Each structure stands twice: as C-alpha cells, then as structure tokens.
Coordinates of N, CA and C in Angstrom, one line a residue:
M22 N 109.8 116.2 101.4 CA 110.2 115.4 102.0 C 110.2 114.0 101.9
L23 N 108.8 113.5 101.8 CA 108.2 111.8 101.1 C 109.0 111.7 100.1
A24 N 108.7 112.0 99.0 CA 109.5 112.1 97.4 C 111.1 111.7 97.9
D25 N 111.6 112.6 99.0 CA 113.3 112.1 99.0 C 113.8 111.2 99.6
L26 N 112.9 110.4 100.6 CA 112.9 110.0 101.6 C 112.3 108.4 101.4
T27 N 111.5 108.4 100.3 CA 111.7 107.5 99.2 C 112.3 106.9 98.4
A28 N 112.5 108.2 97.6 CA 113.5 107.5 96.8 C 115.3 107.5 97.2
G29 N 115.6 108.3 98.6 CA 116.9 107.4 99.3 C 116.9 106.0 99.7
A30 N 115.2 105.6 100.3 CA 115.3 104.3 100.3 C 115.4 103.1 99.3
V31 N 114.5 103.8 98.2 CA 115.1 103.1 97.0 C 116.7 102.2 96.3
Q32 N 117.4 104.0 96.7 CA 118.9 103.7 96.3 C 119.5 102.8 97.3
D33 N 119.1 103.2 98.7 CA 120.4 102.1 98.8 C 119.5 100.7 99.3
A34 N 118.1 100.0 98.8 CA 117.8 99.2 98.6 C 118.5 98.4 96.8
E35 N 118.8 99.9 96.1 CA 119.6 99.1 94.8 C 121.2 99.4 95.4
A36 N 121.0 99.4 96.1 CA 123.1 99.4 96.7 C 123.3 97.9 97.2
R37 N 122.1 97.8 97.6 CA 122.4 96.4 98.5 C 121.8 95.1 97.6
A38 N 120.9 95.3 96.8 CA 120.7 94.8 95.5 C 122.3 93.9 95.4
E39 N 122.6 95.2 95.0 CA 124.3 94.5 93.9 C 125.0 94.1 95.0
A40 N 125.2 93.6 96.0 CA 125.9 93.0 97.4 C 125.2 91.9 97.0
R41 N 124.0 91.6 96.8 CA 122.6 91.0 98.2 C 121.9 90.1 96.5
P42 N 122.1 89.5 95.4 CA 121.2 89.5 94.5 C 119.7 89.1 94.7
L43 N 118.7 89.5 93.6 CA 117.0 89.4 94.1 C 117.2 87.9 94.6
A44 N 118.0 86.7 93.9 CA 117.6 85.1 93.7 C 118.2 84.9 95.2
D45 N 119.2 85.7 95.5 CA 119.4 85.2 97.2 C 118.5 85.7 98.1
V46 N 118.1 86.2 98.0 CA 117.4 87.4 99.3 C 116.2 86.2 98.6
E47 N 115.2 86.1 97.7 CA 114.4 85.3 97.4 C 114.1 83.7 98.1
R48 N 115.3 82.7 98.0 CA 115.9 82.0 98.8 C 115.7 81.8 100.0
R49 N 116.7 82.8 100.6 CA 116.5 82.9 101.9 C 115.1 83.4 102.7
A50 N 114.2 84.2 101.7 CA 112.9 84.9 102.8 C 112.0 83.6 102.4
L51 N 112.3 82.7 101.4 CA 111.1 81.6 101.0 C 111.7 80.4 102.0
S52 N 112.7 80.3 102.6 CA 113.4 79.6 103.6 C 113.1 79.5 105.3
L53 N 112.1 81.1 105.2 CA 112.1 81.4 106.9 C 110.5 80.6 107.2
P54 N 110.5 80.2 108.4 CA 109.3 79.6 108.5 C 108.1 81.0 108.6
P55 N 106.7 80.5 108.6 CA 106.0 81.0 107.8 C 105.1 82.7 109.1
A56 N 105.5 83.5 108.2 CA 105.2 84.9 109.2 C 104.1 85.1 110.0
R57 N 104.1 85.8 110.7 CA 103.8 85.9 112.5 C 102.1 86.1 111.8
D58 N 100.5 85.6 112.3 CA 99.4 86.4 112.3 C 99.0 87.7 113.1
A59 N 99.9 88.8 111.7 CA 99.6 90.3 112.4 C 97.7 90.3 112.4
L60 N 97.4 90.2 111.9 CA 95.8 90.3 111.9 C 95.6 90.2 113.2
A61 N 95.8 88.9 113.7 CA 95.0 88.1 114.6 C 95.6 89.0 115.6
A62 N 96.7 89.1 115.8 CA 97.4 89.7 116.9 C 96.8 91.1 117.4
L63 N 96.5 91.8 116.0 CA 95.9 93.5 116.4 C 94.8 93.4 115.8
S64 N 93.7 92.6 115.8 CA 92.5 92.6 115.5 C 91.4 93.1 116.9
P65 N 90.6 93.5 116.5 CA 89.6 94.8 117.4 C 89.7 94.1 118.4
A66 N 89.7 94.5 119.9 CA 89.5 94.0 121.2 C 88.4 95.0 122.5
E67 N 88.7 94.4 123.2 CA 87.3 95.2 124.6 C 88.5 96.4 124.6
G68 N 89.7 96.4 124.2 CA 90.9 97.4 124.8 C 91.3 97.7 123.4
V69 N 92.2 98.8 123.8 CA 93.0 99.4 122.1 C 94.2 98.6 122.6
K70 N 95.3 98.3 121.2 CA 95.8 97.9 121.3 C 97.1 98.5 120.6
I71 N 98.5 98.3 121.0 CA 99.4 99.3 120.8 C 100.3 98.8 120.4
I72 N 101.0 99.3 119.1 CA 102.4 99.0 117.9 C 103.2 99.5 118.7
A73 N 104.4 98.8 119.5 CA 105.4 100.3 120.2 C 106.6 99.7 119.1
E74 N 107.1 100.8 118.9 CA 107.9 101.3 117.9 C 109.6 101.1 118.1
V75 N 110.7 100.9 117.9 CA 112.0 101.1 117.7 C 112.5 101.9 116.7
K76 N 112.3 103.6 117.3 CA 113.3 104.6 116.8 C 113.9 105.4 117.4
R77 N 115.2 105.3 117.1 CA 116.1 106.5 116.8 C 116.6 107.9 116.4
A78 N 115.8 107.8 116.0 CA 115.6 110.0 115.4 C 114.7 109.4 114.1
S79 N 114.3 110.9 114.0 CA 113.2 110.8 112.3 C 113.4 112.7 112.3
P80 N 113.3 112.8 110.4 CA 113.3 113.8 110.4 C 113.1 115.2 111.3
S81 N 111.9 114.9 111.5 CA 110.6 116.3 112.4 C 111.5 116.6 113.8
R82 N 111.8 115.6 114.4 CA 112.1 115.5 116.2 C 113.6 115.8 116.0
G83 N 114.6 114.6 115.2 CA 116.2 114.5 115.2 C 116.3 113.7 116.1
D84 N 117.3 113.9 116.8 CA 117.7 112.3 117.7 C 116.8 112.2 119.0
L85 N 116.5 111.0 118.8 CA 115.6 110.3 120.2 C 115.9 109.3 121.0
A86 N 117.0 108.6 120.5 CA 117.3 107.7 121.7 C 118.4 106.7 120.6
A87 N 119.4 106.2 121.7 CA 120.1 106.0 120.7 C 119.9 104.5 120.5
I88 N 119.2 103.4 121.3 CA 118.9 102.6 121.3 C 120.2 101.5 121.0
P89 N 121.2 100.8 122.0 CA 122.5 99.9 121.0 C 122.1 99.4 121.2
D90 N 120.7 98.6 121.9 CA 120.3 97.4 121.4 C 118.6 97.0 121.3
P91 N 118.8 97.1 120.2 CA 117.0 97.5 119.8 C 116.1 95.6 120.2
A92 N 117.2 94.9 120.5 CA 116.4 93.3 120.3 C 115.7 93.5 122.5
L93 N 116.6 94.2 123.1 CA 116.5 95.0 124.7 C 115.5 95.6 124.7
Q94 N 114.6 96.4 123.5 CA 114.0 97.2 123.5 C 112.6 96.9 123.6
A95 N 112.8 95.5 122.4 CA 111.7 94.8 122.3 C 111.3 94.1 122.8
R96 N 111.8 93.6 123.7 CA 111.9 92.8 124.9 C 110.5 93.3 125.8
L97 N 111.6 94.4 126.5 CA 110.7 95.9 127.0 C 109.3 95.7 126.4
Y98 N 109.0 96.4 125.5 CA 107.9 96.3 125.0 C 106.8 95.0 124.9
E99 N 107.3 94.0 124.7 CA 106.6 92.8 124.7 C 106.2 92.6 126.0
Q100 N 107.1 92.8 127.0 CA 106.7 92.6 128.4 C 105.9 93.6 128.9
G101 N 105.4 94.6 128.6 CA 104.8 95.7 128.9 C 103.2 95.8 128.0
G102 N 103.2 95.0 127.5 CA 102.2 94.4 126.8 C 101.4 95.2 125.2
A103 N 102.9 94.9 124.9 CA 102.5 95.4 122.9 C 101.8 94.4 122.3
S104 N 101.2 94.6 121.1 CA 101.2 93.8 120.8 C 101.8 93.3 119.2
A105 N 102.8 94.2 119.0 CA 103.2 94.5 117.6 C 105.0 94.9 118.5
I106 N 105.4 94.8 117.0 CA 106.8 95.7 117.3 C 107.0 95.7 115.5
S107 N 107.4 97.5 115.6 CA 107.7 98.7 114.4 C 108.9 99.1 114.5
V108 N 109.7 98.5 113.3 CA 111.5 98.5 113.7 C 111.4 99.4 112.0
L109 N 112.3 100.9 112.8 CA 112.6 102.2 111.3 C 113.7 101.0 110.7
T110 N 113.8 100.6 109.8 CA 114.9 100.2 109.3 C 115.6 101.6 107.4
E111 N 114.8 102.7 107.9 CA 115.6 103.4 107.0 C 116.9 104.8 107.9
G112 N 117.8 104.2 107.0 CA 119.4 104.6 107.1 C 119.5 105.8 107.6
R113 N 118.9 107.2 106.8 CA 119.6 108.1 106.2 C 119.0 109.0 107.2
R114 N 117.8 109.2 107.8 CA 117.2 110.3 108.8 C 117.0 109.8 110.1
F115 N 116.5 107.7 109.8 CA 115.8 107.3 111.1 C 116.7 106.5 111.6
K116 N 118.2 106.4 111.4 CA 119.1 105.8 111.7 C 119.1 104.7 112.2
G117 N 118.3 103.5 111.5 CA 117.5 102.1 111.2 C 118.4 101.2 110.3
S118 N 118.1 99.9 110.8 CA 118.9 99.0 109.4 C 117.8 97.6 109.6
L119 N 118.2 96.4 108.3 CA 117.1 95.6 108.5 C 118.0 94.7 110.0
A120 N 119.0 95.0 109.5 CA 119.9 94.3 111.0 C 119.4 94.4 112.2
D121 N 118.6 95.7 112.8 CA 117.6 96.0 114.0 C 116.5 95.3 113.7
L122 N 115.6 95.1 112.6 CA 114.7 94.0 112.5 C 114.9 92.8 113.1
E123 N 115.9 92.3 112.6 CA 116.3 90.8 112.6 C 116.9 90.2 114.0
A124 N 117.1 91.2 115.0 CA 117.8 91.1 115.7 C 116.1 91.4 117.1
V125 N 115.3 92.1 116.7 CA 113.8 92.2 117.0 C 113.1 91.0 117.0
K126 N 113.1 90.5 115.5 CA 112.2 89.4 115.4 C 112.7 88.1 116.0
D127 N 114.0 88.0 116.6 CA 114.9 87.3 117.2 C 114.3 86.9 118.8
A128 N 113.9 88.3 118.9 CA 113.9 88.5 120.4 C 112.6 88.4 121.4
V129 N 111.2 88.5 120.2 CA 110.4 88.8 120.6 C 109.5 87.7 120.4
S130 N 108.3 87.6 121.0 CA 107.1 86.4 119.9 C 106.5 87.1 119.0
L131 N 106.1 88.3 119.2 CA 105.0 89.3 118.6 C 105.5 88.9 117.2
P132 N 104.3 89.2 116.2 CA 104.4 90.2 115.0 C 105.5 91.5 114.9
V133 N 106.3 91.5 113.7 CA 107.5 92.6 113.7 C 106.8 93.2 112.3
L134 N 107.1 94.7 112.4 CA 106.7 96.0 111.3 C 108.0 95.9 110.7
R135 N 108.2 95.9 109.2 CA 109.4 96.7 108.9 C 108.5 98.1 108.4
K136 N 108.9 99.1 109.1 CA 108.5 100.5 108.6 C 110.2 101.7 108.2
D137 N 109.3 101.5 106.7 CA 110.4 102.2 105.6 C 109.5 102.5 104.5
F138 N 110.5 103.5 103.7 CA 109.8 103.6 102.7 C 109.7 102.4 101.4
I139 N 108.3 102.1 101.1 CA 108.4 100.7 100.6 C 108.6 101.5 98.7
A140 N 109.0 100.7 98.0 CA 108.6 101.0 96.6 C 108.9 100.2 95.7
T141 N 109.5 98.7 96.1 CA 110.1 98.5 95.5 C 110.0 96.7 95.1
P142 N 109.7 95.9 94.9 CA 109.4 94.0 95.5 C 110.5 94.1 95.5
Y143 N 112.4 94.2 95.4 CA 112.9 94.0 96.2 C 113.0 94.1 97.6
Q144 N 112.7 95.8 98.3 CA 112.5 96.2 99.7 C 111.5 95.0 100.4
V145 N 110.4 94.6 99.6 CA 109.3 93.4 99.9 C 109.5 92.5 100.3
I146 N 110.9 92.7 99.7 CA 111.3 90.4 99.8 C 112.2 90.4 100.4
E147 N 113.3 91.2 100.6 CA 114.4 91.7 102.0 C 113.6 92.0 103.0
A148 N 112.4 92.3 102.8 CA 111.1 92.8 104.1 C 111.8 91.2 104.6
R149 N 111.0 90.0 104.0 CA 110.4 88.9 104.7 C 111.3 88.0 105.0
A150 N 112.8 88.1 104.0 CA 113.9 87.9 104.1 C 114.6 87.8 105.8
A151 N 113.9 89.7 105.7 CA 115.0 89.4 107.2 C 113.6 89.0 108.6
G152 N 112.8 88.5 108.2 CA 111.4 88.3 109.3 C 110.9 88.8 109.2
A153 N 110.5 90.4 109.0 CA 109.1 91.1 109.0 C 108.0 90.1 108.2
D154 N 107.3 90.9 109.4 CA 105.6 89.4 109.3 C 104.5 90.8 108.8
L155 N 105.1 91.7 109.0 CA 104.3 93.4 108.2 C 105.0 94.0 107.2
V156 N 105.0 94.7 106.5 CA 105.4 95.5 106.1 C 104.8 97.0 105.7
L157 N 105.9 98.1 105.6 CA 104.6 99.8 105.8 C 104.4 99.9 103.9
L158 N 103.0 100.1 103.4 CA 103.5 100.8 102.9 C 102.7 102.5 102.7
I159 N 103.2 103.2 102.3 CA 102.6 104.9 102.2 C 102.2 105.1 101.1
V160 N 100.7 105.2 100.9 CA 99.5 106.1 99.7 C 100.3 106.7 98.7
A161 N 100.8 107.6 99.7 CA 100.7 109.1 99.0 C 102.1 108.5 98.3
A162 N 103.6 107.6 98.5 CA 104.4 107.5 97.6 C 104.6 106.9 96.8
L163 N 103.4 106.6 96.6 CA 103.5 105.1 95.4 C 102.1 105.7 94.5
E164 N 101.9 105.4 93.3 CA 101.8 105.0 92.6 C 100.0 103.9 92.8
Q165 N 98.8 104.1 92.3 CA 97.8 103.3 92.6 C 98.3 101.7 92.1
E166 N 98.8 101.8 91.0 CA 99.5 100.3 90.5 C 100.5 99.5 90.9
V167 N 101.1 100.6 91.4 CA 102.1 99.6 92.2 C 101.8 99.7 93.9
L168 N 101.3 100.3 94.6 CA 100.7 100.0 95.7 C 99.8 98.7 95.7
A169 N 98.9 98.3 94.7 CA 98.2 97.3 94.2 C 99.6 96.0 94.1
D170 N 100.4 96.1 93.2 CA 101.3 95.2 93.1 C 102.3 94.9 94.4
L171 N 102.5 95.8 95.3 CA 103.1 95.3 96.3 C 102.4 94.9 97.7
H172 N 101.2 95.3 97.3 CA 100.4 94.3 98.1 C 99.8 93.3 98.1
T173 N 100.2 92.9 96.8 CA 99.6 91.6 96.9 C 100.7 90.5 97.1
L174 N 102.4 91.7 96.8 CA 103.5 90.5 97.2 C 103.7 90.1 98.4
I175 N 103.7 91.0 99.2 CA 103.4 91.1 101.1 C 102.1 89.9 101.2
G176 N 101.2 90.3 100.1 CA 100.4 88.4 100.7 C 101.1 87.7 100.9
D177 N 101.0 88.0 99.4 CA 102.0 86.1 98.6 C 103.1 85.7 99.4
L178 N 103.9 86.5 100.4 CA 104.8 86.0 100.8 C 103.7 86.0 102.6
G179 N 103.2 85.8 102.7 CA 102.6 85.8 104.3 C 102.5 86.9 105.2
M180 N 102.5 87.6 104.9 CA 102.7 88.8 105.5 C 101.6 89.5 105.4
T181 N 101.3 90.9 106.2 CA 100.4 91.8 105.8 C 100.7 93.2 105.7
A182 N 100.3 93.8 104.9 CA 100.4 94.8 104.7 C 100.1 96.1 105.6
L183 N 100.5 97.2 106.1 CA 100.0 98.2 107.1 C 100.0 99.5 105.9
V184 N 98.8 99.8 105.3 CA 98.6 100.5 104.5 C 98.1 101.8 105.0
E185 N 99.3 102.9 104.9 CA 99.4 104.5 105.6 C 98.3 105.1 104.9
A186 N 97.5 106.1 105.4 CA 96.4 107.4 104.7 C 96.8 108.5 105.3
H187 N 96.5 109.3 104.7 CA 96.6 110.9 105.3 C 95.5 111.2 104.8
T188 N 94.9 111.4 103.6 CA 93.5 111.7 102.8 C 92.4 111.0 102.4
A189 N 91.5 111.9 102.6 CA 90.6 111.1 102.2 C 90.0 110.0 101.1
D190 N 91.1 110.3 100.1 CA 91.4 110.1 98.8 C 91.8 109.1 99.0
E191 N 92.9 109.0 99.7 CA 94.4 107.6 100.3 C 93.4 106.8 100.9
V192 N 92.6 106.9 101.7 CA 91.7 105.7 102.7 C 91.3 105.3 101.5
A193 N 90.9 105.8 100.6 CA 89.9 104.7 99.1 C 90.4 103.8 98.3
R194 N 92.3 104.2 97.8 CA 92.6 104.4 97.1 C 93.4 102.7 98.4
A195 N 93.6 102.5 99.3 CA 93.9 101.5 100.5 C 93.3 100.5 100.3
A196 N 91.8 101.0 100.7 CA 90.7 99.7 100.1 C 90.5 99.5 99.4
D197 N 90.8 100.2 97.8 CA 90.5 99.6 96.9 C 91.3 98.4 96.4
V198 N 92.6 98.6 97.0 CA 93.7 97.5 97.0 C 93.8 96.1 98.2
G199 N 92.1 96.5 98.5 CA 91.6 95.7 99.8 C 92.5 95.5 100.5
A200 N 93.3 96.3 101.7 CA 94.0 96.7 102.7 C 93.4 96.1 104.0
R201 N 93.6 95.2 104.5 CA 92.8 95.0 106.0 C 93.5 95.4 107.2
L202 N 94.2 96.6 106.8 CA 95.3 96.9 107.9 C 95.0 98.5 107.6
I203 N 94.6 99.5 108.0 CA 94.8 100.9 107.4 C 94.9 101.7 108.4
G204 N 96.4 102.9 108.3 CA 96.5 103.0 109.3 C 96.8 105.0 108.5
V205 N 95.8 105.3 109.5 CA 95.9 106.9 108.9 C 96.6 108.1 110.0
N206 N 98.2 108.8 109.1 CA 99.6 108.8 110.1 C 98.9 110.7 110.0
A207 N 98.5 110.8 111.7 CA 98.6 112.7 112.0 C 99.6 113.6 111.5
R208 N 101.1 113.2 111.2 CA 102.2 113.7 110.7 C 101.9 113.8 108.7
N209 N 102.2 114.3 108.0 CA 102.0 114.7 106.9 C 103.0 114.6 106.6
L210 N 103.6 113.7 105.7 CA 104.9 113.0 105.7 C 105.5 114.1 104.6
S211 N 104.8 115.3 103.7 CA 105.3 115.7 103.1 C 105.8 116.9 103.6
T212 N 105.0 117.6 104.1 CA 105.4 118.9 105.3 C 105.5 118.7 107.0
F213 N 105.8 117.0 106.8 CA 105.7 116.9 108.6 C 105.0 117.7 109.6
E214 N 103.8 118.0 109.4 CA 103.5 119.2 110.0 C 101.9 118.0 110.6
L215 N 101.3 118.2 111.8 CA 100.7 117.4 112.7 C 99.6 117.8 112.6
D216 N 98.1 116.8 112.8 CA 96.9 117.4 112.5 C 96.2 116.2 113.3
R217 N 96.3 116.7 114.8 CA 95.9 115.7 115.8 C 94.6 115.3 115.5
D218 N 93.6 115.5 114.4 CA 92.2 115.1 114.6 C 92.2 114.8 113.1
L219 N 93.2 114.5 112.6 CA 92.6 113.6 111.4 C 92.7 112.3 111.4
F220 N 93.0 111.8 112.2 CA 91.9 110.0 112.5 C 90.8 110.3 113.1
G221 N 90.4 111.4 113.4 CA 89.5 111.0 114.0 C 88.2 111.4 112.8
R222 N 88.4 112.4 111.4 CA 88.0 113.1 110.6 C 87.8 111.5 109.1
L223 N 88.7 110.9 109.0 CA 88.7 110.1 108.2 C 88.8 108.5 108.9
S224 N 88.5 108.3 109.3 CA 88.3 106.3 110.5 C 86.9 105.6 110.2
T225 N 86.2 107.6 110.0 CA 84.9 106.3 109.6 C 84.6 105.9 107.9
L226 N 85.8 106.1 107.0 CA 85.7 106.3 105.9 C 86.1 104.7 105.6
I227 N 87.2 104.5 106.6 CA 87.8 103.0 106.5 C 86.7 101.9 106.8
P228 N 87.0 101.1 105.9 CA 86.1 99.7 105.8 C 85.8 99.1 107.4
A229 N 84.6 98.6 107.6 CA 84.2 97.9 108.9 C 85.3 97.0 109.1
D230 N 85.4 96.7 107.9 CA 86.3 94.9 108.0 C 87.6 94.8 108.1
A231 N 88.2 96.2 108.1 CA 89.4 96.5 108.1 C 90.1 96.8 109.5
V232 N 91.4 96.6 110.1 CA 91.8 97.5 111.3 C 92.3 98.6 111.4
K233 N 91.9 98.9 112.5 CA 92.2 101.0 112.2 C 92.8 100.6 113.0
V234 N 94.5 102.3 112.5 CA 96.1 102.3 113.2 C 96.1 103.4 113.0
A235 N 95.3 104.3 114.5 CA 96.1 105.2 114.7 C 98.0 106.0 114.9
E236 N 98.5 106.7 114.1 CA 99.7 106.8 114.2 C 100.3 108.4 114.1
S237 N 101.4 108.5 115.2 CA 101.6 109.8 115.2 C 101.1 110.8 116.6
A238 N 101.6 111.5 116.7 CA 100.9 112.6 117.9 C 100.3 112.0 119.2
V239 N 101.0 110.8 119.9 CA 100.5 110.5 120.8 C 101.7 110.4 121.7
L240 N 101.4 111.5 123.0 CA 103.0 111.9 123.8 C 102.3 111.0 125.5
A241 N 101.2 111.0 125.1 CA 100.5 111.1 127.0 C 99.4 110.0 126.7
P242 N 98.8 109.0 128.0 CA 97.4 108.5 127.6 C 96.4 108.6 127.4
A243 N 96.3 110.3 127.2 CA 95.0 110.9 127.4 C 94.9 110.6 125.7
D244 N 96.2 111.0 124.8 CA 96.2 111.1 123.2 C 95.6 109.2 123.0
V245 N 95.8 108.1 123.8 CA 95.5 107.1 123.6 C 94.2 106.8 123.3
A246 N 94.1 107.8 124.4 CA 92.1 107.2 124.4 C 91.2 108.5 123.2
R247 N 91.9 109.2 122.9 CA 91.2 109.6 122.2 C 91.2 109.3 120.9
Y248 N 92.4 108.4 120.4 CA 92.3 107.8 119.4 C 90.9 106.7 119.7
R249 N 91.4 105.8 120.6 CA 90.3 105.2 120.6 C 88.3 105.5 121.2
E250 N 88.5 106.4 121.6 CA 87.6 107.3 121.4 C 86.7 107.9 119.7
A251 N 87.7 107.9 118.7 CA 87.7 107.7 117.7 C 87.4 106.8 116.7
G252 N 88.0 106.0 117.3 CA 87.1 104.9 116.8 C 88.8 104.1 116.2
A253 N 89.7 104.1 116.9 CA 90.7 103.3 116.3 C 91.6 102.1 117.2
D254 N 91.7 100.6 116.6 CA 91.3 100.0 117.3 C 92.6 99.7 117.6
V255 N 94.1 99.9 117.0 CA 95.8 99.9 117.6 C 96.0 101.9 117.4
V256 N 96.6 101.6 118.1 CA 97.8 103.4 118.3 C 99.0 102.5 118.3
L257 N 99.8 103.3 116.9 CA 101.2 102.9 117.3 C 101.8 104.1 117.4
V258 N 102.9 103.8 118.2 CA 103.7 104.6 119.4 C 105.3 104.5 119.3
G259 N 106.1 105.7 119.0 CA 107.5 105.0 118.9 C 108.0 106.4 119.6
E260 N 108.0 107.5 119.6 CA 108.6 108.5 120.9 C 108.6 108.3 122.2
A261 N 107.3 108.7 122.7 CA 107.0 108.2 123.8 C 107.6 107.2 124.5
L262 N 107.8 106.0 123.8 CA 108.1 105.2 124.5 C 110.3 104.7 124.3
V263 N 110.8 105.2 123.4 CA 112.0 106.0 123.4 C 112.2 106.6 124.1
T264 N 112.3 107.7 124.6 CA 112.5 108.7 125.2 C 111.9 108.3 126.9
G265 N 111.3 107.7 127.3 CA 110.8 107.3 128.7 C 111.2 105.9 128.9
D266 N 110.2 105.0 130.4 CA 110.4 103.8 130.5 C 109.4 103.5 129.8
P267 N 109.6 102.5 128.7 CA 108.9 101.6 127.6 C 107.7 100.6 129.0
I268 N 108.0 100.3 129.7 CA 107.1 99.4 130.5 C 105.9 100.4 130.8
A269 N 106.2 101.2 131.8 CA 105.8 101.9 132.1 C 104.5 102.5 131.4
T270 N 105.3 103.5 130.4 CA 105.0 103.8 129.3 C 103.6 103.2 128.5
L271 N 103.8 101.6 128.3 CA 102.9 101.1 127.6 C 101.6 100.9 128.4
Q272 N 102.0 100.7 129.8 CA 101.4 99.8 131.2 C 100.5 101.2 131.3
A273 N 100.9 102.8 130.7 CA 100.0 103.6 131.2 C 99.1 103.8 130.5
F274 N 99.5 103.8 129.2 CA 98.8 103.8 127.6 C 98.0 102.8 127.5
L275 N 98.3 101.4 128.3 CA 96.8 100.4 128.1 C 96.2 100.7 129.5
G276 N 95.8 102.0 130.0 CA 95.2 101.6 130.8 C 95.2 100.6 132.1
R277 N 96.4 99.7 132.1 CA 96.3 99.0 133.6 C 97.3 99.4 134.5
P278 N 97.5 99.1 135.6 CA 98.1 99.3 137.0 C 99.5 98.7 136.8
E279 N 100.7 100.2 136.8 CA 101.5 99.6 136.6 C 102.5 98.6 138.0
E280 N 103.1 97.3 137.4 CA 103.6 96.1 138.4 C 104.2 96.1 139.4
E281 N 104.3 95.8 140.4 CA 105.3 96.3 141.1 C 106.4 95.7 141.0
S282 N 107.3 96.0 141.2 CA 108.7 95.2 140.9 C 109.1 94.3 141.7

C-alpha cells in the first residue's frame, strides 16, 4: 500500500510539473517569506502539544468528513490550542490538495505541515511554494540516500522535516540524517494495521535532542495521555478532530477546561 501511495503521489507531481515547470516553482518558493519555525512551536514543554490535521479521508477509514472550508477548520484548530496544522495534500485516497494547504497557511499563524508521500525534490519545492513550513518524509518509502537528500533540501529551503518511522531501524535511519523532529506512526502504512504500543517501544530510541511525535490511534483524551506518559512531546491527531467538535476535542486532549461560549 505504501509503495502504491508513493508511486501515485509521484505520478501526480510529475503531471503538475508538466503544467508548472520546476524553475517556476522554485521562483515562487524563493519569493515567499521565510517558513515559520516549527521546531520552536513544537519544542518540548510541560504539557503535550498537538498537530491538528485537516483530513477528509484515508484508505483505512474511508470518507471521514467533507471539510468544504479547510481554512475554517484550521482556524478552529488554532482557537482550540493546536501548535501546528497538518494538511493532507494527497488527492487519490485522502482527497486533499495543495490548494487546501495554501488556504490553511493564509488562515492561521501556526506552522503548517504538508503531509503527503514525498519522494522527489519537485514535491519538496512545491510544498514550500504552497507555503508549507514542514514536510513529511516517511522512512519506509525512501532509500537512505534519497531520505538524506530530501531532508537536506527541506532544511535548505528553511523548512523542517517531520521524519516518520515504524521500526527501530527506521528510527536509527531518521537519526542518521540528523532529523530533529521524529514521528512514530502506530499505523503500519504497508498493511494499515494499528499497533498502539509501538510508540512506547520506540520512543527511547529517538535521540534526546529530537522532538518526539506520536501519530495515529488517537480517539480520546486517554490516548493522548498514554502517549505523553510514553515520552511524546507532540501528538498528531486527525480523525477525532474532523469527526467531532474540533475546539472541544482539542481542549479535552490538552487537558484544558472547555471555554464557555
């Protein structure tokens, strides 16, 4: 599944490149204000921080929410206390787009993550051209040399890479390229099965100077608390926020009393 998703994302990027050549995208990327400091926004604090995700669908869960106005969704996330916004830009199975990311970036003051199946420099540069401050790199989808090259390019463009791992070896590979933001995804992207204890097993392998991000399997405040107890600095949440009241859900996940209307 991961290989198919990555191949599809690359194919779609190649189609976009025919309409918008790399040189044009580079000019746009370099003309934008500097990327927002994601590491500062997500750095360890007394309480857990949350990356809130704009997510319409997924291969494992199907359709989740229509989200006709991703900018409004993101503003609700910011109001609810999120520290960053993740935007699914993959169109085939997740029903996202770079237009969603651009709308979100214009609507909030938080760092914005492009969450997609990134495997080429063009995808990284178009992420910056769309306003992304962070870019997801999935270790399992990339050869080590490609992972290192893309990680370097992301940094050269002033962005931050969220490097996602699923095994001890992948955590080591993320550390080897100098990743400062390392995620552990409880969902295996090859089988889409969940392992709720995976973060706890791998978190101690993440370098001490890296921000630790727990991803997937978050539906209730207890799930966030469990990740925090296992060492997570940040928890990435998608489904629970798009299928419920985003502000109330965020405040519950952050352990804050719901504000009175």
